mmCIF file of C-alpha atoms and ligand atoms in Angstrom:
data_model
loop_
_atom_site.group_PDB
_atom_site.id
_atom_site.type_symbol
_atom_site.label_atom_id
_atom_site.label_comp_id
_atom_site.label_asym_id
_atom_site.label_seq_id
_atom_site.Cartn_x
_atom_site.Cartn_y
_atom_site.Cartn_z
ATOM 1 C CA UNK A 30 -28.121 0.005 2.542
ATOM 2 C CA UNK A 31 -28.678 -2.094 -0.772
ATOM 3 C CA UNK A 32 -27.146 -1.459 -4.341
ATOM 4 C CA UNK A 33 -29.014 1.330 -5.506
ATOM 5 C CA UNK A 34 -28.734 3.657 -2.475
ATOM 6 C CA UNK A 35 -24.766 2.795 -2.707
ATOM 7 C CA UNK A 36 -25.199 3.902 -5.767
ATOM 8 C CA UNK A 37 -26.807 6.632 -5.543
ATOM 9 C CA UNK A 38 -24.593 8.294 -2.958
ATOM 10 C CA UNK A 39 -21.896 7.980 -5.859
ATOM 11 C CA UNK A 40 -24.230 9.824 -7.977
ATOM 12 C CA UNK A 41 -24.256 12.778 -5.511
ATOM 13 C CA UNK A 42 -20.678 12.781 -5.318
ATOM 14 C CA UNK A 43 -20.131 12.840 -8.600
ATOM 15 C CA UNK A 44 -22.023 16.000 -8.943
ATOM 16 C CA UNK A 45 -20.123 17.456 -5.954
ATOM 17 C CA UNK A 46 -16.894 16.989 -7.832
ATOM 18 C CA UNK A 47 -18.190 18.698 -10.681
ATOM 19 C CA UNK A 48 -19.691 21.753 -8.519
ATOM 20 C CA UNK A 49 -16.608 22.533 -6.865
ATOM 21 C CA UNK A 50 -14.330 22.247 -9.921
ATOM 22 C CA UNK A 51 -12.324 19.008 -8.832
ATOM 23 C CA UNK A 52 -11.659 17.673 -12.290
ATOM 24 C CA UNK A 53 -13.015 18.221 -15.866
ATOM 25 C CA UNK A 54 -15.052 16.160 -18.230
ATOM 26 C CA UNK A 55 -15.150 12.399 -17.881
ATOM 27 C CA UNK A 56 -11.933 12.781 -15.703
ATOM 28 C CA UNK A 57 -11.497 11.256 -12.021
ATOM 29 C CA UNK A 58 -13.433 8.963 -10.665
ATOM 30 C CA UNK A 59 -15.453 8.093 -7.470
ATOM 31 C CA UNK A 60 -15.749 4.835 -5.546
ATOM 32 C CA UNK A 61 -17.733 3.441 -2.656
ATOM 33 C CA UNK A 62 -17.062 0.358 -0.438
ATOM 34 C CA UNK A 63 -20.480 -2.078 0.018
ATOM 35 C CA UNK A 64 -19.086 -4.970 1.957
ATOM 36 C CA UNK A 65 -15.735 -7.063 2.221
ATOM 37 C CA UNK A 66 -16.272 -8.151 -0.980
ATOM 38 C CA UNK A 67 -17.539 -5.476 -3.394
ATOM 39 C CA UNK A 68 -17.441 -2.106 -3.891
ATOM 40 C CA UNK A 69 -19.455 0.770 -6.658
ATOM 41 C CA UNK A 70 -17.336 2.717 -9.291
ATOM 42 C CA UNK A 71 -18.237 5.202 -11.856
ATOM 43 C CA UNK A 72 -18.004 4.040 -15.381
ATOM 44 C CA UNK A 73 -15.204 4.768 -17.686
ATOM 45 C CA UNK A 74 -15.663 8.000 -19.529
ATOM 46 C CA UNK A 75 -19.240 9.019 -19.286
ATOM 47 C CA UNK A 76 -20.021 12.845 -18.259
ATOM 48 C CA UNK A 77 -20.995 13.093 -14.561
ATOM 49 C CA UNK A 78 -24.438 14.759 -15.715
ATOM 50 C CA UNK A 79 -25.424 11.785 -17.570
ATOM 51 C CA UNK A 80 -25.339 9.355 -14.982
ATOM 52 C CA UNK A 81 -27.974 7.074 -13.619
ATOM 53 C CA UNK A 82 -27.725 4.398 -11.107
ATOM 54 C CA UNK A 83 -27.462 1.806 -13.239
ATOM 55 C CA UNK A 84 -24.270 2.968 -14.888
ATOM 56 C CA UNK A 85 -22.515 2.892 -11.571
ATOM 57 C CA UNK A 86 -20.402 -1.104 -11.679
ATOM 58 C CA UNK A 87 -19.878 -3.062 -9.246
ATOM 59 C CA UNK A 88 -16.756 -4.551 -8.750
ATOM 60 C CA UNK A 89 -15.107 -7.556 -6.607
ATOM 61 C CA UNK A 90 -11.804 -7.428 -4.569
ATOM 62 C CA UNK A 91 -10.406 -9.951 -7.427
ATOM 63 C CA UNK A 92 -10.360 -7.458 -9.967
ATOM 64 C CA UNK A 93 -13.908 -8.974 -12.008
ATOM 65 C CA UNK A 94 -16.919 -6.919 -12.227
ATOM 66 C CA UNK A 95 -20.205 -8.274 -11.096
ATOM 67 C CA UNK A 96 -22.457 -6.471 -13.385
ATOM 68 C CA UNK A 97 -21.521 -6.163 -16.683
ATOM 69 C CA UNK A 98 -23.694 -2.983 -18.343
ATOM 70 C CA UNK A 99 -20.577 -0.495 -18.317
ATOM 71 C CA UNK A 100 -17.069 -0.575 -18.095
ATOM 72 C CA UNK A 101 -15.456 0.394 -14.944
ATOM 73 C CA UNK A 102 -13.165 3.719 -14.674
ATOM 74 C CA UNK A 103 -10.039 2.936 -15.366
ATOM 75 C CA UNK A 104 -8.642 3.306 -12.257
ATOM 76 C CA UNK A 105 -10.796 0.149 -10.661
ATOM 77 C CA UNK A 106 -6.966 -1.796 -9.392
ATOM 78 C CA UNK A 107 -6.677 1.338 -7.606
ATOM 79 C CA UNK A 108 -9.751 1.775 -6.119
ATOM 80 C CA UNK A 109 -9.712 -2.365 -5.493
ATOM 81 C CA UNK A 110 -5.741 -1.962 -3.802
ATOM 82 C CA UNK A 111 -7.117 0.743 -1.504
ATOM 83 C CA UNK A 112 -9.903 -1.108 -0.289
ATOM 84 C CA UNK A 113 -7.690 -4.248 -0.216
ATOM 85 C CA UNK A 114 -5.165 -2.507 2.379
ATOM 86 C CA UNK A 115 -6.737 -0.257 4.112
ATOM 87 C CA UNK A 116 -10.003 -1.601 6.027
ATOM 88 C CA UNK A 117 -11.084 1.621 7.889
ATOM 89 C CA UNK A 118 -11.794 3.250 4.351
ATOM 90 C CA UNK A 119 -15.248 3.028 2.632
ATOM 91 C CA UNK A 120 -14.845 5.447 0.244
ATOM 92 C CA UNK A 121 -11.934 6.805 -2.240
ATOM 93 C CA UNK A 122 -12.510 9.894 -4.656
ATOM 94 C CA UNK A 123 -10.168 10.537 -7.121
ATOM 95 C CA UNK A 124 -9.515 13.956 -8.494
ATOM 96 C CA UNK A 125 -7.307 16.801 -10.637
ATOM 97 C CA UNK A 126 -7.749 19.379 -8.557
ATOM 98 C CA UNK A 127 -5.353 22.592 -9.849
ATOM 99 C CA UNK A 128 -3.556 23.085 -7.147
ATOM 100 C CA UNK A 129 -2.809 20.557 -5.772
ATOM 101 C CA UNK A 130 -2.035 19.150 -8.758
ATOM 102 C CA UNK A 131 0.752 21.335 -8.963
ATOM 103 C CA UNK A 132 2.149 19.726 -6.869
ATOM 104 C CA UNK A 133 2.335 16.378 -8.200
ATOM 105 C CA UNK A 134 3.067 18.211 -11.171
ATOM 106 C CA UNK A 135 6.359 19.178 -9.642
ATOM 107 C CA UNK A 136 6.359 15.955 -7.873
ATOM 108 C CA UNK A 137 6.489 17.156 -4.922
ATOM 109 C CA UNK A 138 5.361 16.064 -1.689
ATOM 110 C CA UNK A 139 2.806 18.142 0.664
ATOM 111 C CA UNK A 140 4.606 19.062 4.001
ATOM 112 C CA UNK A 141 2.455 18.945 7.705
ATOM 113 C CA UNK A 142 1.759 22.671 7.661
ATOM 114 C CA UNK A 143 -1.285 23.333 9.344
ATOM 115 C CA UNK A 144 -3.148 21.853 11.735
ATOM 116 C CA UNK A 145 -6.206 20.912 9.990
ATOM 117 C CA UNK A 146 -4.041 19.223 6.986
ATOM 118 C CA UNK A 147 -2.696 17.256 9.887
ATOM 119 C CA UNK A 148 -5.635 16.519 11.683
ATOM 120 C CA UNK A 149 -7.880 15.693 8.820
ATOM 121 C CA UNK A 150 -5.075 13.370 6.216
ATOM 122 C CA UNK A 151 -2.306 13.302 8.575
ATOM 123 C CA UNK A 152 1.496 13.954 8.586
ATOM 124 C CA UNK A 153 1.699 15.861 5.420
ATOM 125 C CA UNK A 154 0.803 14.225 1.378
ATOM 126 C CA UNK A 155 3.000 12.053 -0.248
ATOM 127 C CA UNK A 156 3.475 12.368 -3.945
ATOM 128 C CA UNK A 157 3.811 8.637 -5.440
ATOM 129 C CA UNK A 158 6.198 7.425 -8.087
ATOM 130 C CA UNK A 159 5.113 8.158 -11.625
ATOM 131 C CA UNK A 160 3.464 5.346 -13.396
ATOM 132 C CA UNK A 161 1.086 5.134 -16.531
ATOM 133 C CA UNK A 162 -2.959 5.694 -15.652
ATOM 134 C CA UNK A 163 -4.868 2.793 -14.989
ATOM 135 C CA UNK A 164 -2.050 0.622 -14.697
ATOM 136 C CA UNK A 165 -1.237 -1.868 -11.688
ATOM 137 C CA UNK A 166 1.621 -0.254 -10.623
ATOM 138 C CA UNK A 167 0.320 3.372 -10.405
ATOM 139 C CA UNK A 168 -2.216 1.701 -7.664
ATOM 140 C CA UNK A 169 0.446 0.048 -5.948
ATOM 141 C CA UNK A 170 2.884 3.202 -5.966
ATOM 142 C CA UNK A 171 -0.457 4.981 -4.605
ATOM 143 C CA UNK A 172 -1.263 2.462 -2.131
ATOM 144 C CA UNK A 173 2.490 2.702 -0.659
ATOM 145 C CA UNK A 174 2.379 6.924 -0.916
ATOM 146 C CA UNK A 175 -1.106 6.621 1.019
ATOM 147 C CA UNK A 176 0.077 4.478 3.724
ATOM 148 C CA UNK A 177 -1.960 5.590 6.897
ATOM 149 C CA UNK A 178 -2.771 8.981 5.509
ATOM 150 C CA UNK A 179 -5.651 9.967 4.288
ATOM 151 C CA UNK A 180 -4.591 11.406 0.712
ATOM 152 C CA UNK A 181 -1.455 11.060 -1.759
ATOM 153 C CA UNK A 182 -0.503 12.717 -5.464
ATOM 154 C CA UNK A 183 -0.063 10.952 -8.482
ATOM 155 C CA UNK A 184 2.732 12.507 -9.877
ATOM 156 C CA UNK A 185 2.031 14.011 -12.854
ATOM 157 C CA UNK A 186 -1.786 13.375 -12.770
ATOM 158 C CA UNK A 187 -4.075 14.351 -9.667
ATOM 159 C CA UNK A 188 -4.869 13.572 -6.110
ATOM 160 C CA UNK A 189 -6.340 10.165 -4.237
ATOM 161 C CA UNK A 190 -8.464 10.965 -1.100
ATOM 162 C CA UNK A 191 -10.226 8.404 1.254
ATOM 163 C CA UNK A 192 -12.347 8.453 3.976
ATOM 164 C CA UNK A 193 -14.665 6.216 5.654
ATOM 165 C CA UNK A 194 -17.567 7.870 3.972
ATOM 166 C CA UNK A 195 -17.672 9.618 0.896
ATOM 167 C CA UNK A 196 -18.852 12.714 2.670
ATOM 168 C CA UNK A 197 -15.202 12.405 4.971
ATOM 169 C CA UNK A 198 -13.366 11.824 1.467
ATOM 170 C CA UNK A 199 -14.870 14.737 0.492
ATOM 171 C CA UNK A 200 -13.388 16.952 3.589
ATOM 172 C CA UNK A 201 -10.162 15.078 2.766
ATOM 173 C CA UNK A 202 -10.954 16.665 -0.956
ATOM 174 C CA UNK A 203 -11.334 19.976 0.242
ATOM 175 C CA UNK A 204 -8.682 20.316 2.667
ATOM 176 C CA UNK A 205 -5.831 19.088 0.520
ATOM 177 C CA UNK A 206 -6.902 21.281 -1.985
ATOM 178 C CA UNK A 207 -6.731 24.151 0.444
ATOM 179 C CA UNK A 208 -3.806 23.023 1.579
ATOM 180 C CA UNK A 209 -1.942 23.274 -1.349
ATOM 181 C CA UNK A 210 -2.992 26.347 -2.094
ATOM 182 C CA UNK A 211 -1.925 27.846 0.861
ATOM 183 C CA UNK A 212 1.450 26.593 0.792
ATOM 184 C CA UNK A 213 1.975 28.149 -2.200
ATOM 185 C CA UNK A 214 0.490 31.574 -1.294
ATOM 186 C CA UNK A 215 2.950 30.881 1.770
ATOM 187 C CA UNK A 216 6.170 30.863 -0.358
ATOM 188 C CA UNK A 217 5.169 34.102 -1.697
ATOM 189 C CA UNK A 218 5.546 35.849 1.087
ATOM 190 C CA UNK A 219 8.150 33.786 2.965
ATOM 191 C CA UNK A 220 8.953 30.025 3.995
ATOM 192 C CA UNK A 221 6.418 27.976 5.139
ATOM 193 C CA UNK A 222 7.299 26.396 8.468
ATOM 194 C CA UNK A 223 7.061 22.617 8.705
ATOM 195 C CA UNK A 224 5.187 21.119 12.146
ATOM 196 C CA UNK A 225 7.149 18.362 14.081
ATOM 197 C CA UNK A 226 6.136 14.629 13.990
ATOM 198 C CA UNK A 227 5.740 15.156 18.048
ATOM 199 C CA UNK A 228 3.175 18.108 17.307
ATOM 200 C CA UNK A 229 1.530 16.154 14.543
ATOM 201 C CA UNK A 230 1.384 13.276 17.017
ATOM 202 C CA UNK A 231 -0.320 15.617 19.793
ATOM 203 C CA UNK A 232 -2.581 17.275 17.240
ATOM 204 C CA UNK A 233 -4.181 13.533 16.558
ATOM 205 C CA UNK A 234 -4.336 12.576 19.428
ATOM 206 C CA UNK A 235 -6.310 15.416 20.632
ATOM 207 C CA UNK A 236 -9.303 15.328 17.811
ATOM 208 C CA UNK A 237 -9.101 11.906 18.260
ATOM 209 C CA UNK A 238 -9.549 11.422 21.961
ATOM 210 C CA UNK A 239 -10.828 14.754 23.666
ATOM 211 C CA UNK A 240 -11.639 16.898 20.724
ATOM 212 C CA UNK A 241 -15.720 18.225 20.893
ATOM 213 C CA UNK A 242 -17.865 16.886 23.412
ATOM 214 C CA UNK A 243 -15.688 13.917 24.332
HETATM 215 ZN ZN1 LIG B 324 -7.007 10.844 -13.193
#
């Protein structure tokens, strides 16, 4: 794929996060991996509508960016740390959805309660240590939260998912937010129950290696 097809898969994502209420305004942002080297971010506070492929950057793992016609998001050292540590991901979305923003509102990490949180971002969320937006330290208190799951909080502030597409970051989206929902519906009506690290471990290993067709 070239530039402009990167590109334009941002541009579709960026409308999904706006369809299914994932953040508001300008806010969040939406990155895709190209090669070793370089990856696309929206621009720093434009509305998602107004987007063309053009105003998606493109940015180097050094921390410059390559074209120079917008400003990246804010969040660009956190998109760049992600990419940095974690090779298997080609794709990071950042979002405020409500609840599971809650959550990091409360700071509070997201237990492994169902299967498909488990199976999809892996042993439970982990809500990272507050630090200012845009800043090098949020991205590497996110990076350390993330580890080898596929999602973390930002305390006070939103949700990180990544996948190795954006259309798997997007499932990672959807299921956290779900997630966190349910949990709280949960301690409504009683005490959510918390699955062991040996069932987690089974539950991988099974979509992994004999889940479908396989
Ligand atoms: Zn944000």
């Amino acid at each position: 794929m070239n530039r402009d097809e990167f590109a334009s898969l941002v541009l579709d994502a960026c409308k999904r996060m706006e369809d299914r209420d994932m953040t508001v305004g300008t806010w969040g942002n939406i990155s895709v991996r190209v090669d070793d080297e370089t990856f696309l971010i929206t621009p720093s506070g434009m509305s998602y509508g107004s987007l063309k492929i053009d105003d998606i950057v493109m940015a180097d793992m050094k921390g410059n960016t390559i074209d120079n016609k917008r400003k990246p998001s804010i969040e660009h050292a956190l998109h760049r740390m992600i990419y940095s540590h974690r090779p298997d991901v080609g794709a990071v979305i950042h979002t405020h959805p409500q609840y599971s923003t809650a959550f990091a509102i409360a700071r509070k990490d997201i237990p492994a309660v169902s299967e498909e949180l488990v199976q999809i971002i892996g042993e439970g969320v982990k809500c990272a240590e507050y630090a200012l937006p845009g800043t090098e330290e949020l991205a590497a208190n996110v990076v350390s939260a993330l580890g080898y799951n596929n999602a973390a909080l930002l305390a006070n502030h939103g949700a990180v998912c990544v996948g190795s597409n954006l259309s798997d970051a997007f499932k990672v989206a959807e299921v956290l937010e779900k997630s966190a929902k349910t949990i709280i519906m949960a301690t409504i009506i009683g005490t959510p129950k918390v699955i062991s690290h040996d069932e987690c471990l089974k539950m991988q290993d099974f979509v992994k290696n004999h889940y479908g067709q396989k």
